[in-house]
Tab-separated table of C-alpha atoms in Angstrom:
chain	number	residue	atom	x	y	z
A	110	MET	CA	-34.850	-20.991	-50.714
A	111	THR	CA	-38.191	-20.844	-48.945
A	112	GLU	CA	-37.812	-24.546	-48.416
A	113	LEU	CA	-34.466	-23.881	-46.682
A	114	ILE	CA	-35.905	-21.218	-44.370
A	115	LYS	CA	-38.830	-23.394	-43.424
A	116	LYS	CA	-36.476	-26.236	-42.725
A	117	SER	CA	-34.249	-24.033	-40.585
A	118	GLN	CA	-37.229	-22.879	-38.538
A	119	ARG	CA	-38.244	-26.417	-37.935
A	120	ASN	CA	-34.814	-27.723	-36.991
A	121	GLY	CA	-33.146	-24.735	-35.472
A	122	LEU	CA	-30.131	-23.065	-36.999
A	123	VAL	CA	-27.440	-24.893	-35.091
A	124	LYS	CA	-28.954	-28.238	-35.842
A	125	MET	CA	-29.131	-27.293	-39.473
A	126	TYR	CA	-25.526	-26.198	-39.567
A	127	LEU	CA	-24.422	-29.409	-37.926
A	128	SER	CA	-26.566	-31.589	-40.103
A	129	SER	CA	-25.350	-29.779	-43.208
A	130	ILE	CA	-21.866	-30.780	-42.152
A	131	PHE	CA	-22.393	-34.333	-41.163
A	132	ALA	CA	-24.804	-35.180	-43.953
A	133	ASP	CA	-22.014	-34.397	-46.342
A	134	PRO	CA	-18.797	-36.313	-45.668
A	135	GLU	CA	-16.853	-34.197	-48.138
A	136	ARG	CA	-17.761	-30.997	-46.297
A	137	THR	CA	-16.930	-32.598	-42.971
A	138	ALA	CA	-13.494	-33.479	-44.198
A	139	ARG	CA	-13.010	-29.963	-45.537
A	140	LEU	CA	-13.968	-28.393	-42.210
A	141	ILE	CA	-11.691	-30.651	-40.220
A	142	ASP	CA	-8.939	-29.787	-42.622
A	143	ILE	CA	-9.555	-26.051	-42.223
A	144	ALA	CA	-9.746	-26.302	-38.457
A	145	GLN	CA	-6.434	-28.114	-38.398
A	146	SER	CA	-4.622	-25.941	-40.889
A	147	SER	CA	-5.790	-22.678	-39.309
A	148	PHE	CA	-4.881	-23.682	-35.752
A	149	LEU	CA	-1.160	-23.135	-36.160
A	150	PRO	CA	-1.417	-19.675	-37.785
A	151	LEU	CA	-3.896	-18.618	-35.082
A	152	LEU	CA	-1.632	-19.923	-32.336
A	153	LYS	CA	1.296	-18.094	-33.916
A	154	GLY	CA	-0.750	-14.903	-33.920
A	155	ALA	CA	-1.422	-15.434	-30.232
A	156	ILE	CA	2.128	-16.326	-29.271
A	157	PHE	CA	3.949	-13.748	-31.354
A	158	TYR	CA	1.496	-10.849	-31.164
A	159	THR	CA	-1.480	-11.154	-28.818
A	160	ILE	CA	0.428	-12.360	-25.757
A	161	PRO	CA	3.552	-10.164	-26.065
A	162	LEU	CA	1.362	-7.148	-26.876
A	163	THR	CA	-0.684	-7.824	-23.751
A	164	ILE	CA	2.332	-8.293	-21.496
A	165	ILE	CA	4.302	-5.288	-22.781
A	166	THR	CA	1.361	-2.910	-22.664
A	167	PHE	CA	0.316	-4.102	-19.230
A	168	ILE	CA	3.780	-3.490	-17.783
A	169	VAL	CA	4.109	-0.057	-19.390
A	170	GLY	CA	0.518	0.725	-18.424
A	171	LEU	CA	1.120	-0.308	-14.831
A	172	VAL	CA	4.124	2.005	-14.532
A	173	LEU	CA	1.990	4.804	-15.991
A	174	ALA	CA	-0.793	3.905	-13.559
A	175	ILE	CA	1.472	4.057	-10.500
A	176	LEU	CA	2.847	7.440	-11.589
A	177	THR	CA	-0.672	8.718	-12.274
A	178	ALA	CA	-1.970	7.449	-8.926
A	179	LEU	CA	0.932	9.094	-7.095
A	180	ALA	CA	0.288	12.334	-8.963
A	181	ARG	CA	-3.377	12.151	-7.974
A	182	ILE	CA	-2.622	11.746	-4.268
A	183	SER	CA	0.295	14.216	-4.235
A	184	HIS	CA	-0.178	17.697	-2.871
A	185	VAL	CA	1.201	19.351	-5.992
A	186	ARG	CA	-1.698	20.943	-7.871
A	187	ILE	CA	-0.192	20.750	-11.329
A	188	PHE	CA	0.527	17.010	-10.998
A	189	GLN	CA	-3.026	16.423	-9.835
A	190	MET	CA	-4.382	18.359	-12.803
A	191	ILE	CA	-2.283	16.534	-15.404
A	192	ALA	CA	-3.296	13.166	-13.954
A	193	ARG	CA	-6.977	14.101	-13.876
A	194	VAL	CA	-7.019	15.328	-17.481
A	195	TYR	CA	-5.174	12.219	-18.682
A	196	VAL	CA	-7.537	9.809	-16.937
A	197	SER	CA	-10.600	11.765	-18.031
A	198	ALA	CA	-9.519	11.971	-21.689
A	199	ILE	CA	-8.650	8.285	-21.977
A	200	ARG	CA	-11.740	7.062	-20.150
A	201	GLY	CA	-13.948	9.462	-22.039
A	202	THR	CA	-13.016	8.319	-25.560
A	203	PRO	CA	-13.293	4.918	-27.243
A	204	LEU	CA	-10.120	2.860	-27.407
A	205	ILE	CA	-10.613	2.262	-31.116
A	206	VAL	CA	-10.722	6.027	-31.740
A	207	GLN	CA	-7.512	6.473	-29.755
A	208	LEU	CA	-5.805	3.770	-31.807
A	209	PHE	CA	-6.979	5.349	-35.066
A	210	ILE	CA	-5.713	8.775	-33.999
A	211	ILE	CA	-2.291	7.346	-33.171
A	212	PHE	CA	-1.932	5.135	-36.243
A	213	TYR	CA	-3.906	6.879	-38.983
A	214	GLY	CA	-4.096	10.411	-37.547
A	215	LEU	CA	-0.580	11.275	-36.422
A	216	PRO	CA	0.993	10.780	-39.890
A	217	ASN	CA	-0.970	13.915	-40.932
A	218	ILE	CA	1.383	15.946	-38.756
A	219	GLY	CA	4.416	13.986	-39.830
A	220	ILE	CA	4.523	11.479	-37.000
A	221	ILE	CA	4.594	8.039	-38.540
A	222	ILE	CA	4.458	5.097	-36.171
A	223	ASP	CA	4.451	1.463	-37.231
A	224	SER	CA	1.343	-0.498	-36.391
A	225	TYR	CA	2.788	-2.547	-33.531
A	226	THR	CA	4.244	0.493	-31.757
A	227	ALA	CA	1.008	2.374	-32.282
A	228	ALA	CA	-0.879	-0.460	-30.622
A	229	VAL	CA	1.575	-0.571	-27.710
A	230	ILE	CA	1.191	3.190	-27.152
A	231	GLY	CA	-2.594	3.113	-27.450
A	232	PHE	CA	-3.148	0.143	-25.152
A	233	SER	CA	-0.584	1.337	-22.597
A	234	LEU	CA	-2.262	4.725	-22.308
A	235	SER	CA	-5.598	2.995	-21.858
A	236	VAL	CA	-4.359	0.510	-19.247
A	237	GLY	CA	-2.548	3.324	-17.428
A	238	ALA	CA	-5.675	5.433	-17.096
A	239	TYR	CA	-8.025	2.671	-16.003
A	240	THR	CA	-5.704	0.909	-13.579
A	241	SER	CA	-4.448	4.156	-12.024
A	242	GLU	CA	-7.775	4.284	-10.196
A	243	ILE	CA	-7.214	0.749	-8.888
A	244	ILE	CA	-3.716	1.638	-7.681
A	245	ARG	CA	-4.932	4.889	-6.142
A	246	ALA	CA	-7.683	3.130	-4.205
A	247	ALA	CA	-5.256	0.424	-3.068
A	248	ILE	CA	-2.734	2.983	-1.805
A	249	LEU	CA	-5.470	4.905	0.015
A	250	SER	CA	-6.765	1.693	1.589
A	251	THR	CA	-3.436	1.158	3.370
A	252	PRO	CA	-3.847	2.495	6.923
A	253	LYS	CA	-2.264	5.874	7.704
A	254	GLY	CA	-0.434	4.225	10.598
A	255	GLN	CA	1.727	2.349	8.087
A	256	TRP	CA	3.064	5.616	6.679
A	257	GLU	CA	3.655	6.896	10.197
A	258	ALA	CA	5.428	3.726	11.291
A	259	GLY	CA	7.718	3.995	8.276
A	260	TYR	CA	8.454	7.662	8.908
A	261	SER	CA	9.013	6.995	12.607
A	262	ILE	CA	11.955	4.707	11.875
A	263	GLY	CA	13.453	7.413	9.680
A	264	MET	CA	12.328	6.281	6.230
A	265	SER	CA	11.800	8.769	3.420
A	266	TYR	CA	8.577	9.123	1.398
A	267	SER	CA	9.898	6.979	-1.434
A	268	GLN	CA	11.234	4.331	0.951
A	269	VAL	CA	7.901	4.044	2.761
A	270	LEU	CA	6.085	3.920	-0.557
A	271	ARG	CA	8.311	1.260	-2.079
A	272	ARG	CA	8.912	-0.975	0.909
A	273	ILE	CA	5.760	-0.593	2.996
A	274	ILE	CA	2.797	0.794	1.066
A	275	LEU	CA	3.070	-0.664	-2.449
A	276	PRO	CA	3.582	-4.279	-1.295
A	277	GLN	CA	0.399	-4.015	0.756
A	278	ALA	CA	-1.428	-2.189	-2.013
A	279	ALA	CA	-0.385	-4.954	-4.424
A	280	ARG	CA	-2.287	-7.518	-2.415
A	281	VAL	CA	-5.609	-5.717	-2.520
A	282	SER	CA	-5.220	-4.760	-6.156
A	283	ILE	CA	-4.581	-8.279	-7.504
A	284	PRO	CA	-8.267	-9.099	-8.192
A	285	PRO	CA	-9.132	-5.832	-9.991
A	286	LEU	CA	-5.789	-5.802	-11.823
A	287	SER	CA	-6.389	-9.355	-13.017
A	288	ASN	CA	-9.704	-8.159	-14.345
A	289	SER	CA	-7.951	-5.444	-16.325
A	290	PHE	CA	-5.331	-7.867	-17.577
A	291	ILE	CA	-7.921	-10.322	-18.818
A	292	SER	CA	-9.855	-7.512	-20.503
A	293	LEU	CA	-6.642	-6.419	-22.144
A	294	VAL	CA	-6.023	-9.867	-23.656
A	295	LYS	CA	-9.317	-9.544	-25.491
A	296	ASP	CA	-8.978	-5.841	-26.268
A	297	THR	CA	-5.790	-6.549	-28.202
A	298	SER	CA	-8.047	-7.906	-30.940
A	299	LEU	CA	-8.732	-4.240	-31.736
A	300	ALA	CA	-5.114	-4.026	-32.879
A	301	SER	CA	-6.259	-5.918	-35.978
A	302	LEU	CA	-7.811	-2.633	-37.110
A	303	VAL	CA	-4.448	-0.901	-37.101
A	304	LEU	CA	-2.996	-3.757	-39.090
A	305	VAL	CA	-1.185	-5.690	-36.365
A	306	SER	CA	-1.230	-9.335	-37.411
A	307	GLU	CA	-2.371	-10.598	-34.038
A	308	MET	CA	-4.625	-13.598	-33.621
A	309	PHE	CA	-7.924	-12.038	-34.629
A	310	ARG	CA	-6.466	-10.494	-37.755
A	311	LYS	CA	-5.083	-13.890	-38.679
A	312	ALA	CA	-8.556	-15.319	-38.154
A	313	GLN	CA	-10.054	-12.677	-40.448
A	314	GLU	CA	-7.522	-13.436	-43.151
A	315	ILE	CA	-8.120	-17.180	-42.940
A	316	ALA	CA	-11.890	-16.819	-42.901
A	317	ALA	CA	-11.808	-14.416	-45.838
A	318	SER	CA	-10.104	-17.050	-47.968
A	319	ASN	CA	-12.379	-19.999	-47.154
A	320	TYR	CA	-15.664	-18.366	-46.007
A	321	GLU	CA	-15.889	-20.630	-42.932
A	322	PHE	CA	-16.462	-17.696	-40.600
A	323	LEU	CA	-18.255	-19.600	-37.878
A	324	LEU	CA	-15.576	-22.229	-37.622
A	325	VAL	CA	-12.528	-19.972	-37.760
A	326	TYR	CA	-13.865	-17.260	-35.440
A	327	SER	CA	-15.028	-19.918	-32.975
A	328	GLU	CA	-11.578	-21.390	-33.045
A	329	ALA	CA	-10.077	-17.978	-32.275
A	330	ALA	CA	-12.613	-17.471	-29.490
A	331	LEU	CA	-11.631	-20.796	-27.996
A	332	ILE	CA	-7.958	-19.833	-27.938
A	333	TYR	CA	-8.816	-16.497	-26.222
A	334	TRP	CA	-10.857	-18.409	-23.675
A	335	VAL	CA	-8.028	-20.844	-22.932
A	336	ILE	CA	-5.562	-17.974	-22.442
A	337	CYS	CA	-7.939	-16.182	-20.074
A	338	PHE	CA	-8.684	-19.384	-18.200
A	339	ILE	CA	-4.977	-19.937	-17.585
A	340	LEU	CA	-4.679	-16.324	-16.423
A	341	SER	CA	-7.453	-16.696	-13.864
A	342	ILE	CA	-5.665	-19.736	-12.447
A	343	ILE	CA	-2.503	-17.645	-12.137
A	344	GLN	CA	-4.581	-14.997	-10.367
A	345	GLN	CA	-5.754	-17.532	-7.784
A	346	VAL	CA	-2.215	-18.730	-7.129
A	347	LEU	CA	-0.987	-15.153	-6.752
A	348	GLU	CA	-3.785	-14.261	-4.352
A	349	LYS	CA	-3.049	-17.266	-2.201
A	350	LYS	CA	0.613	-16.432	-2.109
A	351	LEU	CA	0.067	-12.828	-1.059
A	352	ASP	CA	-2.593	-13.800	1.457
A	353	ARG	CA	-0.267	-15.892	3.552
A	354	TYR	CA	0.569	-13.178	6.058
A	355	VAL	CA	-2.913	-11.768	6.655
B	74	MET	CA	18.544	16.317	27.294
B	75	ILE	CA	15.242	16.847	25.569
B	76	SER	CA	13.438	20.132	25.584
B	77	ILE	CA	10.196	21.499	24.198
B	78	GLN	CA	9.760	25.253	24.264
B	79	GLY	CA	6.662	27.267	23.460
B	80	LEU	CA	5.045	24.456	21.481
B	81	TYR	CA	1.793	25.387	19.714
B	82	LYS	CA	-0.284	23.225	17.422
B	83	GLN	CA	-3.446	24.176	15.603
B	84	PHE	CA	-5.672	21.955	13.474
B	85	GLY	CA	-7.559	24.506	11.402
B	86	LYS	CA	-9.206	26.702	14.000
B	87	LEU	CA	-8.847	24.172	16.801
B	88	GLU	CA	-5.939	25.004	19.072
B	89	VAL	CA	-4.738	21.711	20.548
B	90	LEU	CA	-1.450	22.775	22.133
B	91	LYS	CA	-1.254	26.218	23.688
B	92	GLY	CA	2.345	26.756	24.626
B	93	ILE	CA	3.962	23.656	26.080
B	94	ASP	CA	7.328	23.751	27.849
B	95	ILE	CA	8.864	20.489	28.968
B	96	GLU	CA	12.415	19.340	29.688
B	97	VAL	CA	13.410	15.759	30.201
B	98	GLU	CA	16.794	14.827	31.671
B	99	LYS	CA	18.783	12.077	30.022
B	100	GLY	CA	17.831	8.693	31.430
B	101	ASN	CA	14.605	9.924	32.972
B	102	VAL	CA	11.163	8.466	32.484
B	103	VAL	CA	8.371	10.987	32.130
B	104	VAL	CA	4.758	9.855	32.156
B	105	VAL	CA	2.166	12.164	30.627
B	106	ILE	CA	-1.400	11.811	31.883
B	107	GLY	CA	-4.555	13.770	31.197
B	108	PRO	CA	-8.110	13.503	29.931
B	109	SER	CA	-8.768	12.683	26.284
B	110	GLY	CA	-8.438	15.752	24.113
B	111	SER	CA	-5.871	17.272	26.431
B	112	GLY	CA	-3.246	17.254	23.672
B	113	LYS	CA	-0.871	14.689	25.176
B	114	THR	CA	-0.742	12.489	22.086
B	115	THR	CA	-0.363	15.523	19.818
B	116	MET	CA	2.524	16.714	21.969
B	117	LEU	CA	4.227	13.345	21.558
B	118	ARG	CA	3.609	13.312	17.802
B	119	CYS	CA	5.079	16.799	17.491
B	120	LEU	CA	8.252	15.527	19.126
B	121	ASN	CA	8.964	13.226	16.184
B	122	VAL	CA	7.280	15.573	13.722
B	123	LEU	CA	4.494	13.217	12.680
B	124	GLU	CA	2.554	16.428	13.317
B	125	THR	CA	4.230	19.644	12.269
B	126	PRO	CA	4.032	22.134	15.132
B	127	THR	CA	2.523	25.519	14.327
B	128	LYS	CA	5.153	27.214	16.437
B	129	GLY	CA	7.844	26.248	18.911
B	130	VAL	CA	11.298	24.803	19.358
B	131	ILE	CA	12.103	21.158	20.052
B	132	SER	CA	15.536	19.804	20.723
B	133	ILE	CA	17.099	16.440	21.494
B	134	GLU	CA	20.691	16.302	22.682
B	135	GLY	CA	21.774	19.414	20.849
B	136	ASN	CA	19.773	18.785	17.656
B	137	THR	CA	17.214	21.556	17.370
B	138	LEU	CA	14.220	22.200	15.132
B	139	ASP	CA	12.710	25.681	15.243
B	140	PHE	CA	9.211	25.785	13.758
B	141	SER	CA	8.904	29.559	13.655
B	142	GLY	CA	10.508	29.262	10.219
B	143	ASN	CA	10.504	26.669	7.453
B	144	VAL	CA	12.139	23.390	8.420
B	145	PRO	CA	13.720	21.395	5.565
B	146	LYS	CA	12.491	17.820	5.096
B	147	LYS	CA	16.034	16.495	5.413
B	148	ASN	CA	16.379	17.934	8.911
B	149	ILE	CA	13.059	16.398	9.930
B	150	ALA	CA	14.115	12.921	8.783
B	151	ALA	CA	17.438	13.248	10.630
B	152	PHE	CA	15.663	14.485	13.762
B	153	ARG	CA	13.186	11.610	13.645
B	154	ARG	CA	15.982	9.105	13.860
B	155	LEU	CA	16.772	10.394	17.348
B	156	THR	CA	13.358	9.215	18.513
B	157	GLY	CA	11.750	5.801	18.639
B	158	MET	CA	7.968	5.711	18.479
B	159	VAL	CA	5.654	3.042	19.846
B	160	PHE	CA	2.091	3.359	18.613
B	161	GLN	CA	-1.198	2.583	20.300
B	162	SER	CA	-2.201	0.326	17.392
B	163	TYR	CA	1.326	-1.169	17.009
B	164	ASN	CA	1.447	-0.388	13.267
B	165	LEU	CA	3.683	-3.326	12.476
B	166	PHE	CA	4.313	-3.983	8.799
B	167	PRO	CA	1.919	-6.888	8.139
B	168	HIS	CA	3.816	-8.216	5.125
B	169	LYS	CA	7.030	-8.666	7.072
B	170	THR	CA	7.949	-11.129	9.800
B	171	ALA	CA	8.794	-9.953	13.324
B	172	LEU	CA	12.477	-10.151	12.457
B	173	GLU	CA	12.027	-8.261	9.178
B	174	ASN	CA	10.026	-5.576	10.971
B	175	VAL	CA	12.912	-4.982	13.336
B	176	MET	CA	15.570	-5.173	10.590
B	177	GLU	CA	13.816	-2.773	8.227
B	178	GLY	CA	15.081	0.480	9.764
B	179	PRO	CA	18.724	-0.506	10.239
B	180	VAL	CA	18.985	-2.045	6.750
B	181	ILE	CA	17.023	0.502	4.729
B	182	VAL	CA	17.613	3.740	6.610
B	183	LYS	CA	21.028	3.141	8.156
B	184	ASN	CA	22.332	0.928	5.318
B	185	GLU	CA	23.528	-1.613	7.818
B	186	ASN	CA	24.853	-4.926	6.604
B	187	LYS	CA	21.998	-7.461	6.516
B	188	GLU	CA	23.761	-10.135	8.538
B	189	SER	CA	24.675	-7.902	11.442
B	190	ALA	CA	21.230	-6.280	11.361
B	191	ARG	CA	19.672	-9.729	11.547
B	192	LYS	CA	21.785	-10.635	14.563
B	193	LYS	CA	20.932	-7.370	16.275
B	194	ALA	CA	17.234	-7.838	15.552
B	195	GLN	CA	17.372	-11.360	16.940
B	196	THR	CA	18.973	-10.046	20.154
B	197	LEU	CA	16.371	-7.297	20.482
B	198	LEU	CA	13.504	-9.733	20.002
B	199	GLU	CA	15.009	-12.013	22.637
B	200	LYS	CA	15.222	-9.016	24.928
B	201	VAL	CA	11.479	-8.363	24.608
B	202	GLY	CA	10.848	-12.067	25.167
B	203	LEU	CA	10.076	-13.058	21.582
B	204	GLY	CA	13.188	-14.989	20.649
B	205	ASP	CA	11.033	-17.935	19.568
B	206	LYS	CA	8.690	-15.843	17.401
B	207	VAL	CA	11.140	-14.170	15.018
B	208	ASP	CA	9.683	-15.751	11.877
B	209	TYR	CA	6.044	-15.081	12.752
B	210	TYR	CA	3.988	-12.550	10.826
B	211	PRO	CA	2.187	-9.887	12.890
B	212	ALA	CA	-1.181	-11.517	12.202
B	213	GLN	CA	0.094	-14.654	13.923
B	214	LEU	CA	0.993	-12.772	17.116
B	215	SER	CA	-1.165	-11.575	20.013
B	216	GLY	CA	-1.585	-7.848	20.660
B	217	GLY	CA	0.929	-7.895	23.479
B	218	GLN	CA	3.457	-9.724	21.333
B	219	GLN	CA	2.895	-7.319	18.452
B	220	GLN	CA	3.454	-4.343	20.702
B	221	ARG	CA	6.699	-5.857	21.990
B	222	VAL	CA	7.868	-6.273	18.382
B	223	GLY	CA	6.928	-2.602	17.962
B	224	ILE	CA	9.195	-1.699	20.865
B	225	ALA	CA	12.044	-3.793	19.421
B	226	ARG	CA	11.558	-2.143	16.028
B	227	ALA	CA	11.900	1.303	17.577
B	228	LEU	CA	14.922	0.261	19.668
B	229	ALA	CA	16.704	-1.087	16.586
B	230	MET	CA	17.310	2.480	15.422
B	231	GLU	CA	19.162	3.201	18.680
B	232	PRO	CA	17.119	6.285	19.507
B	233	LYS	CA	18.053	8.876	22.106
B	234	VAL	CA	14.511	8.835	23.446
B	235	MET	CA	11.624	6.399	23.265
B	236	LEU	CA	8.156	7.827	22.790
B	237	PHE	CA	5.202	5.676	23.832
B	238	ASP	CA	1.746	6.714	22.641
B	239	GLU	CA	-0.737	4.849	24.860
B	240	PRO	CA	1.102	1.577	24.211
B	241	THR	CA	-1.292	-0.616	26.188
B	242	SER	CA	-4.648	1.021	25.409
B	243	ALA	CA	-5.537	-1.357	22.593
B	244	LEU	CA	-4.591	-4.478	24.548
B	245	ASP	CA	-6.728	-7.029	26.338
B	246	PRO	CA	-6.223	-6.586	30.094
B	247	GLU	CA	-4.285	-9.814	30.545
B	248	LEU	CA	-1.738	-8.729	27.912
B	249	VAL	CA	-0.956	-5.322	29.415
B	250	GLY	CA	1.502	-6.700	31.962
B	251	GLU	CA	3.947	-8.198	29.472
B	252	VAL	CA	4.290	-4.882	27.628
B	253	LEU	CA	4.675	-2.849	30.812
B	254	LYS	CA	7.350	-5.246	32.015
B	255	VAL	CA	9.420	-4.631	28.878
B	256	MET	CA	8.978	-0.887	29.360
B	257	LYS	CA	10.044	-1.093	32.991
B	258	ASP	CA	13.147	-3.061	32.030
B	259	LEU	CA	14.001	-0.345	29.522
B	260	ALA	CA	13.547	2.315	32.172
B	261	THR	CA	15.861	0.456	34.558
B	262	GLU	CA	18.495	0.260	31.829
B	263	GLY	CA	18.503	4.049	31.708
B	264	MET	CA	16.580	4.671	28.487
B	265	THR	CA	15.095	8.157	28.250
B	266	MET	CA	11.347	7.696	27.858
B	267	ILE	CA	8.254	9.829	27.401
B	268	VAL	CA	5.135	7.755	27.963
B	269	VAL	CA	1.555	8.818	27.346
B	270	THR	CA	-0.574	6.327	29.233
B	271	HIS	CA	-3.559	5.637	31.449
B	272	GLU	CA	-1.632	3.027	33.439
B	273	MET	CA	-1.313	4.803	36.774
B	274	ARG	CA	0.505	1.895	38.342
B	275	PHE	CA	3.212	2.148	35.734
B	276	ALA	CA	3.454	5.890	36.385
B	277	ARG	CA	3.777	5.280	40.100
B	278	GLU	CA	6.373	2.534	39.772
B	279	ALA	CA	8.525	3.593	36.842
B	280	ALA	CA	8.233	7.352	36.346
B	281	ASP	CA	10.754	9.906	37.541
B	282	GLU	CA	8.224	12.618	36.830
B	283	VAL	CA	4.537	12.797	35.999
B	284	ILE	CA	3.106	15.549	33.833
B	285	PHE	CA	-0.602	16.301	33.951
B	286	MET	CA	-1.938	17.979	30.813
B	287	ASP	CA	-5.365	19.449	30.226
B	288	GLN	CA	-6.783	21.530	27.389
B	289	GLY	CA	-3.469	21.992	25.633
B	290	VAL	CA	-1.356	23.138	28.562
B	291	VAL	CA	0.803	21.511	31.231
B	292	VAL	CA	-1.207	21.925	34.425
B	293	GLU	CA	1.132	20.285	36.869
B	294	ARG	CA	4.377	18.345	36.963
B	295	ASP	CA	5.905	16.591	39.911
B	296	LYS	CA	7.365	13.391	41.251
B	297	PRO	CA	4.818	10.560	41.065
B	298	GLU	CA	4.551	10.159	44.845
B	299	ASN	CA	3.628	13.825	45.169
B	300	ILE	CA	1.219	14.068	42.266
B	301	PHE	CA	-0.716	10.940	43.195
B	302	THR	CA	-0.942	11.552	46.936
B	303	ASN	CA	-0.922	15.304	47.138
B	304	PRO	CA	-1.762	17.087	43.854
B	305	LYS	CA	-1.598	20.883	44.058
B	306	GLU	CA	-3.940	21.852	41.261
B	307	GLU	CA	-7.696	21.495	41.448
B	308	ARG	CA	-7.906	20.084	37.886
B	309	THR	CA	-5.356	17.383	38.700
B	310	LYS	CA	-7.316	16.355	41.773
B	311	LYS	CA	-10.516	16.133	39.797
B	312	PHE	CA	-8.926	13.995	37.084
B	313	LEU	CA	-7.271	11.614	39.531
B	314	ASN	CA	-10.503	11.248	41.463
B	315	MET	CA	-12.338	10.366	38.296
B	316	ILE	CA	-9.981	7.579	37.259
B	317	GLN	CA	-9.324	6.033	40.660
């Protein structure tokens, strides 16, 4: 044992891990086998859970965010208050605690929600609160003259909002919203703790059976990275498209 | 006919309009002049209720809003459609082409059929000399061109009166002429117009009446030839001396 530690200090841990693999052809074969056999289950976790969960919660969250932002900038006191309390409560508590309250806590008062739905509710509420501030800032950044121009040709509040303000707000909010979306992809790994069999949970299950934690978790990390990399390319395309008229 | 009676507007404690009475005959062009802070822009903005008057009655061809009581939002929207507004800073919709800017009102507010609205918008843009720029976005147009799209956008709603809020103040000097020409053409066609401007030549050449405002009241109103050559009020004289 002391021999091992000394050796690791001399060679560095990574080097040691690698050499322990390649010095032993049997172990190398085993690792390649594990990497191959775990790729498909991980990918399935991503395709059937991680990605849909991200997309659904982002859409629901965005609707919530627009409503919250509108409530914040409305002149109705009670709407303002509700929106403020909602944003404050969600931002002021950890996401994992919110998920646990919804999935493990609510059954105590007779509300039983399956794990996937619980995750959708939890993440949507979180996305809604955080991105409502982005939407609010984007709406406020649209010049007042745009509202006036809309009103002056006889449009109603909702027509101006839908046709004039939100399209312009969308352009400025693409970069911060992309940030939120990419964060969300990774945050969905928390759903593993409320028993959703998304990618990270799959990784935990695989690693628990073969003890190759470094390999399996690295593989999962790589898949997350690829997803996020593709998303940032989509962001660039979207920005370019919406920038054409400025 | 357009009339404003006993119009008051306060911003907090600041009284900007202190009892304005104005009538404008159908087909007339009225130019409003006055120093900055005189309330001329506020008066114009009250006329299409972008500012809600504190008190007063405004009416356009029999449609009346009385601000001594509560005025329902629906009435305000209906009243606004009688007016067309041209803004100092154009306020075109940047995400829409010139044509789409002009079509927006007819299609969305009046529920006009898209094809006929497109044709009408095309005609209007040709009228303001932009027939070859219909598919340009505002950012691709010069200030003068943008303002002419702004005029076409307002005309598309077929208003009873056109309101111009310092339409050439934000323009480079060499671009002022093209906008004034469009406005003069409109005046010749018999459009009722209320124009807040510093362009005295336009007032002289196109106005049926010039109104001089100062400190929230109408100081003097007269035919342009009289007001520019022989103003009656001391304050009018002083103002005209300062700008000429």
